[in-house]
Every structure is written in structure tokens, then in C-alpha cells.
CSV table of C-alpha atoms in Angstrom, one decimal:
chain,number,residue,atom,x,y,z
A,1,UNK,CA,98.1,225.3,55.0
A,2,UNK,CA,99.1,221.6,55.5
A,3,UNK,CA,102.6,221.1,56.6
A,4,UNK,CA,104.2,218.7,54.2
A,5,UNK,CA,107.8,219.8,54.3
A,6,UNK,CA,109.9,221.2,57.1
A,7,UNK,CA,111.1,224.1,54.9
A,8,UNK,CA,107.6,225.3,54.0
A,9,UNK,CA,107.7,228.3,56.3
A,10,UNK,CA,111.1,229.3,55.0
A,11,UNK,CA,109.6,229.1,51.5
A,12,UNK,CA,106.8,231.4,52.5
A,13,UNK,CA,109.3,233.8,54.1
A,14,UNK,CA,111.4,233.8,50.9
A,15,UNK,CA,108.4,234.4,48.7
A,16,UNK,CA,107.3,237.3,50.8
A,17,UNK,CA,110.7,238.8,50.8
A,18,UNK,CA,110.9,238.6,47.0
A,19,UNK,CA,107.5,240.2,46.7
A,20,UNK,CA,108.6,243.1,48.9
A,21,UNK,CA,111.9,243.6,47.1
A,22,UNK,CA,110.0,243.6,43.7
A,23,UNK,CA,108.0,246.6,44.9
A,24,UNK,CA,111.1,248.6,45.5
A,25,UNK,CA,112.2,250.7,42.5
A,26,UNK,CA,115.8,249.6,42.7
A,27,UNK,CA,118.1,246.9,41.6
A,28,UNK,CA,120.3,245.3,44.2
A,29,UNK,CA,123.8,244.3,43.0
A,30,UNK,CA,125.6,243.3,46.2
A,31,UNK,CA,123.2,241.5,48.5
A,32,UNK,CA,124.0,239.5,51.6
A,33,UNK,CA,122.0,237.0,53.6
A,34,UNK,CA,122.5,236.2,57.2
A,35,UNK,CA,121.0,232.9,58.2
A,36,UNK,CA,121.4,229.6,60.0
A,37,UNK,CA,120.0,227.8,57.0
A,38,UNK,CA,122.6,228.5,54.2
A,39,UNK,CA,121.6,225.6,51.9
A,40,UNK,CA,118.0,226.9,51.4
A,41,UNK,CA,118.7,230.6,51.3
A,42,UNK,CA,121.7,230.2,48.9
A,43,UNK,CA,119.3,228.6,46.5
A,44,UNK,CA,116.6,231.3,46.9
A,45,UNK,CA,119.2,234.2,46.5
A,46,UNK,CA,122.0,232.7,44.4
A,47,UNK,CA,123.7,236.1,43.8
A,48,UNK,CA,123.9,236.8,47.5
A,49,UNK,CA,126.9,236.5,49.9
A,50,UNK,CA,125.5,234.1,52.5
A,51,UNK,CA,127.0,234.2,56.0
A,52,UNK,CA,126.0,232.4,59.3
A,53,UNK,CA,124.2,234.1,62.1
A,54,UNK,CA,127.2,234.0,64.4
A,55,UNK,CA,127.5,236.6,67.2
A,56,UNK,CA,130.1,238.4,65.1
A,57,UNK,CA,128.8,238.5,61.5
A,58,UNK,CA,131.2,237.8,58.7
A,59,UNK,CA,130.2,241.0,56.8
A,60,UNK,CA,132.5,243.7,55.5
A,61,UNK,CA,131.5,247.2,56.5
A,62,UNK,CA,129.8,249.3,53.7
A,63,UNK,CA,130.0,246.5,51.2
A,64,UNK,CA,126.4,245.6,50.5
A,65,UNK,CA,123.3,247.4,49.2
A,66,UNK,CA,121.0,244.8,50.7
A,67,UNK,CA,121.3,242.7,53.8
A,68,UNK,CA,118.6,240.1,54.5
A,69,UNK,CA,118.5,238.5,58.0
A,70,UNK,CA,116.6,235.3,57.3
A,71,UNK,CA,114.7,233.3,59.9
A,72,UNK,CA,117.4,233.6,62.6
A,73,UNK,CA,116.9,236.9,64.5
A,74,UNK,CA,114.5,235.3,67.0
A,75,UNK,CA,117.3,233.0,68.2
A,76,UNK,CA,119.9,235.8,68.6
A,77,UNK,CA,121.2,236.5,72.1
A,78,UNK,CA,121.7,240.1,71.0
A,79,UNK,CA,119.2,241.0,68.3
A,80,UNK,CA,120.2,244.7,68.4
A,81,UNK,CA,123.8,243.7,67.8
A,82,UNK,CA,122.8,241.6,64.8
A,83,UNK,CA,120.9,244.5,63.3
A,84,UNK,CA,123.7,247.0,64.1
A,85,UNK,CA,126.3,244.7,62.4
A,86,UNK,CA,124.0,244.3,59.4
A,87,UNK,CA,123.5,248.0,59.2
A,88,UNK,CA,127.2,248.6,59.2
A,89,UNK,CA,127.6,246.3,56.3
A,90,UNK,CA,125.3,248.5,54.1
A,91,UNK,CA,126.2,251.2,51.7
A,92,UNK,CA,124.6,254.6,52.3
A,93,UNK,CA,120.9,254.2,51.6
A,94,UNK,CA,121.2,250.4,51.6
A,95,UNK,CA,118.3,248.2,52.7
A,96,UNK,CA,118.1,246.0,55.7
A,97,UNK,CA,115.2,243.5,55.8
A,98,UNK,CA,114.7,240.8,58.4
A,99,UNK,CA,112.1,238.0,58.7
A,100,UNK,CA,111.8,235.9,61.8
A,101,UNK,CA,109.2,234.3,64.0
A,102,UNK,CA,107.4,236.5,66.6
A,103,UNK,CA,104.0,237.5,67.8
A,104,UNK,CA,101.7,234.7,68.5
A,105,UNK,CA,103.8,231.9,67.0
A,106,UNK,CA,103.1,228.5,68.6
A,107,UNK,CA,100.8,230.1,71.3
A,108,UNK,CA,98.6,226.9,71.1
A,109,UNK,CA,101.5,224.6,71.9
A,110,UNK,CA,102.8,226.9,74.6
A,111,UNK,CA,99.5,227.0,76.4
A,112,UNK,CA,98.9,223.2,76.1
A,113,UNK,CA,102.3,222.3,77.4
A,114,UNK,CA,102.1,224.7,80.3
A,115,UNK,CA,98.7,223.5,81.4
A,116,UNK,CA,99.7,219.8,81.1
A,117,UNK,CA,103.0,220.2,83.0
A,118,UNK,CA,101.2,222.2,85.8
A,119,UNK,CA,98.6,219.5,86.1
A,120,UNK,CA,101.0,216.6,86.1
A,121,UNK,CA,104.0,218.0,88.1
A,122,UNK,CA,102.7,221.2,89.7
A,123,UNK,CA,105.5,223.2,88.0
A,124,UNK,CA,106.6,224.8,84.7
A,125,UNK,CA,109.7,224.5,82.5
A,126,UNK,CA,110.7,226.7,79.6
A,127,UNK,CA,109.5,224.8,76.5
A,128,UNK,CA,109.0,227.3,73.7
A,129,UNK,CA,111.2,230.3,72.9
A,130,UNK,CA,109.6,233.6,74.0
A,131,UNK,CA,108.4,235.5,71.0
A,132,UNK,CA,108.9,239.2,70.5
A,133,UNK,CA,106.0,241.5,70.0
A,134,UNK,CA,105.9,243.4,66.7
A,135,UNK,CA,106.1,246.8,68.4
A,136,UNK,CA,109.1,245.9,70.4
A,137,UNK,CA,110.9,244.3,67.5
A,138,UNK,CA,110.2,247.3,65.3
A,139,UNK,CA,111.8,249.5,67.9
A,140,UNK,CA,115.1,247.6,67.4
A,141,UNK,CA,115.5,249.2,64.0
A,142,UNK,CA,115.7,252.7,65.3
A,143,UNK,CA,118.0,251.6,68.1
A,144,UNK,CA,120.3,250.2,65.5
A,145,UNK,CA,120.4,253.5,63.7
A,146,UNK,CA,118.3,252.6,60.7
A,147,UNK,CA,116.1,255.1,59.0
A,148,UNK,CA,112.5,254.8,57.8
A,149,UNK,CA,111.8,251.7,60.0
A,150,UNK,CA,108.8,249.5,59.3
A,151,UNK,CA,107.6,246.4,61.1
A,152,UNK,CA,104.7,244.2,60.0
A,153,UNK,CA,103.8,240.5,60.2
A,154,UNK,CA,102.2,237.8,58.1
A,155,UNK,CA,100.2,235.1,60.0
A,156,UNK,CA,100.1,231.5,58.8
A,157,UNK,CA,98.2,228.5,60.2
A,158,UNK,CA,99.6,225.1,59.7
A,159,UNK,CA,97.8,221.7,60.0
A,160,UNK,CA,99.4,218.8,61.9
A,161,UNK,CA,98.4,215.3,62.6
A,162,UNK,CA,99.1,215.7,66.3
A,163,UNK,CA,101.5,217.3,68.8
A,164,UNK,CA,104.4,214.8,68.2
A,165,UNK,CA,104.1,215.5,64.5
A,166,UNK,CA,104.4,219.2,65.2
A,167,UNK,CA,107.4,218.7,67.6
A,168,UNK,CA,109.1,216.5,64.9
A,169,UNK,CA,108.9,219.2,62.3
A,170,UNK,CA,110.0,221.9,64.7
A,171,UNK,CA,113.2,220.0,65.5
A,172,UNK,CA,113.7,219.4,61.7
A,173,UNK,CA,113.5,223.1,61.1
A,174,UNK,CA,116.0,223.8,63.8
A,175,UNK,CA,113.3,225.3,66.0
A,176,UNK,CA,113.6,222.8,68.9
A,177,UNK,CA,114.1,223.9,72.6
A,178,UNK,CA,117.6,225.2,72.8
A,179,UNK,CA,117.1,227.6,75.7
A,180,UNK,CA,119.8,227.6,78.4
A,181,UNK,CA,117.2,227.2,81.1
A,182,UNK,CA,115.4,224.3,79.5
A,183,UNK,CA,114.7,221.1,81.4
A,184,UNK,CA,117.8,218.9,81.5
A,185,UNK,CA,116.1,215.6,82.0
A,186,UNK,CA,113.6,213.7,79.8
A,187,UNK,CA,110.0,215.0,80.0
A,188,UNK,CA,107.6,212.5,81.4
A,189,UNK,CA,105.4,210.8,78.8
A,190,UNK,CA,102.2,211.6,80.7
A,191,UNK,CA,103.0,215.3,80.2
A,192,UNK,CA,103.1,215.0,76.4
A,193,UNK,CA,100.1,212.8,76.4
A,194,UNK,CA,98.1,215.3,78.5
A,195,UNK,CA,99.4,218.2,76.4
A,196,UNK,CA,98.3,216.4,73.2
A,197,UNK,CA,94.8,215.9,74.5
A,198,UNK,CA,94.5,219.5,75.7
A,199,UNK,CA,95.8,220.8,72.3
A,200,UNK,CA,93.5,218.6,70.3
A,201,UNK,CA,90.5,219.7,72.2
A,202,UNK,CA,91.3,223.4,72.3
A,203,UNK,CA,92.8,223.9,68.8
A,204,UNK,CA,91.4,221.5,66.3
A,205,UNK,CA,92.0,222.2,62.6
A,206,UNK,CA,88.9,224.0,61.3
A,207,UNK,CA,88.9,222.0,58.1
A,208,UNK,CA,89.7,218.6,59.7
A,209,UNK,CA,88.9,218.3,63.4
A,210,UNK,CA,91.0,215.1,63.7
A,211,UNK,CA,94.1,217.3,63.2
A,212,UNK,CA,95.5,220.3,65.2
A,213,UNK,CA,96.2,223.8,64.1
A,214,UNK,CA,99.5,225.7,64.8
A,215,UNK,CA,100.0,229.4,64.4
A,216,UNK,CA,103.1,231.0,63.0
A,217,UNK,CA,103.7,234.8,62.8
A,218,UNK,CA,106.4,235.9,60.4
A,219,UNK,CA,107.6,239.3,61.5
A,220,UNK,CA,109.2,241.5,58.8
A,221,UNK,CA,111.5,244.4,59.8
A,222,UNK,CA,112.7,246.9,57.2
A,223,UNK,CA,115.0,249.9,57.6
A,224,UNK,CA,117.5,251.9,55.5
A,225,UNK,CA,121.0,253.0,56.1
A,226,UNK,CA,120.8,256.7,56.6
A,227,UNK,CA,121.3,259.0,53.6
A,228,UNK,CA,120.9,262.7,52.9
A,229,UNK,CA,118.7,261.8,49.9
A,230,UNK,CA,116.0,260.1,52.0
A,231,UNK,CA,112.8,261.8,53.1
A,232,UNK,CA,113.0,263.4,56.5
A,233,UNK,CA,110.2,264.0,59.0
A,234,UNK,CA,109.3,267.6,59.6
A,235,UNK,CA,110.6,269.3,62.7
A,236,UNK,CA,108.2,269.4,65.7
A,237,UNK,CA,106.2,272.6,65.6
A,238,UNK,CA,106.9,273.3,61.9
A,239,UNK,CA,103.4,272.5,60.7
A,240,UNK,CA,101.4,275.4,59.3
A,241,UNK,CA,98.0,274.0,60.3
A,242,UNK,CA,96.9,272.2,63.4
A,243,UNK,CA,95.5,268.7,63.4
A,244,UNK,CA,92.2,270.1,64.8
A,245,UNK,CA,91.9,272.6,61.9
A,246,UNK,CA,92.5,269.9,59.4
A,247,UNK,CA,89.9,267.6,60.9
A,248,UNK,CA,87.4,270.5,60.9
A,249,UNK,CA,88.0,271.1,57.2
A,250,UNK,CA,87.4,267.5,56.5
A,251,UNK,CA,84.1,267.5,58.5
A,252,UNK,CA,82.9,270.6,56.8
A,253,UNK,CA,83.5,269.1,53.3
A,254,UNK,CA,81.7,265.9,54.1
């Protein structure tokens, strides 16, 4: 994937969301989208109520059959709180689905900047937002009281001319360094120069070695507002056959 527009990852996220929604045998009539990018997501979901990802979400309880949290959860100070508020806005058996960065997103840039800064200054500064692991992020759904939780990710590789080109597009996407503990003074040029050299050597684009490769993991979280009509797991100890017996039957048949 060659990065030509700063919203390309949002377009990929929106397309994935639409594919997933199309596989659900249900029509959604009262959707809402929580996002820091209202212009883009309003166009992608024109029938939805679009609200900003503020600490207190502007959502009315039990008023939506679908809430999409779009490309903002990784920046939340309280991600569980964001999911809880989204869940409260759902009708019974309504769907919550979130997409955000996580996993190994920008691991190449993180490593290159850390090595360069350590070599030049002997220290480290927070440069790239820590990314949640899919297992930990999936656990947030259950903590928020959602049923049938599912977490998965879609990995994307983007091609950039160089590290400054990547940094420019990240800022344009609203993904710059906004951490409270970030360095409060300009970074020395030699750090960026060294990081660019490290990056280019360690992570060249496989199709064009004169460019660099950047990884982005889009994590998708899906859960449902609890309902008596949903499938329920069996009670522990209620199985009529042990796992060992079942496996033995499979072996005997093969």
C-alpha cells in the first residue's frame, strides 16, 4: 500500500466496518458514530448521529441499535469508560463495534527513534503512543458489560518516501505526539537524521528499497448489549461428555 492521502487508513477502516456490518443479518436504523474525525465519518455513514470522542459522550442512553467508535479509542484516557458509555447508548441487543490502532502499529518508527535518541543523547523520550495488545483490548469489552465479545485485527503496510514523510502524514491524520509526558523542547536534528538512517536500513520497502515501510494494525472490537434472546454459554460442569472422550472418538474415526 502506498500512502497517497492522509485518510487512507480511515478509508480502510470504514470499508472493513461496512464489510463486517454487511455480514450481520440485521438492518440498523439508529446508528451513532463516536470519532475525532466527524467530516470523514459523516460522509461514510450519512445516516448516523456523529458525536466527538469527548470524555463524556453526547449519546442518549438506550437510543441506538449500533454504536461505532471510529479511530479514536487508542487516544482515550479512559477506554473502558468510552466503551461503557457507548454500551449504555445501545438498545437491548444493540451492537458496539470499535476500530482503532493497536498491536504492532509503528513499531519500526518506535525502534528507530529509540535507538537514535539513545545513541545521540544517552536517554529516551516518549515519542509514539503505547499501543494496546489485542488480548488486553478485547478484555475491555467484557469489563464494559458487553456480551459475545470478539477482538481481531487487520494488518496494513504503508510505503513512505522517508521518516519525515511518515511524520508529516501522521500529524495530518491527528496522530502526532500528544502525550502529556512528551519532550517539551525541539528535538535535535541529528536525532531525526540518525533515526531516518536506522529506519531506512532496518525497514526498507520490499518493493522499492529506496523507500521505507510502516506497519499499522487496525484492531476491531465487537460486542452486543446483553439480551435474553442471545446465545448463552453452558454452565461449567454441564457438559455430558468430557473433552478427552470427544478427542478419542475423533481419533478412532480417523
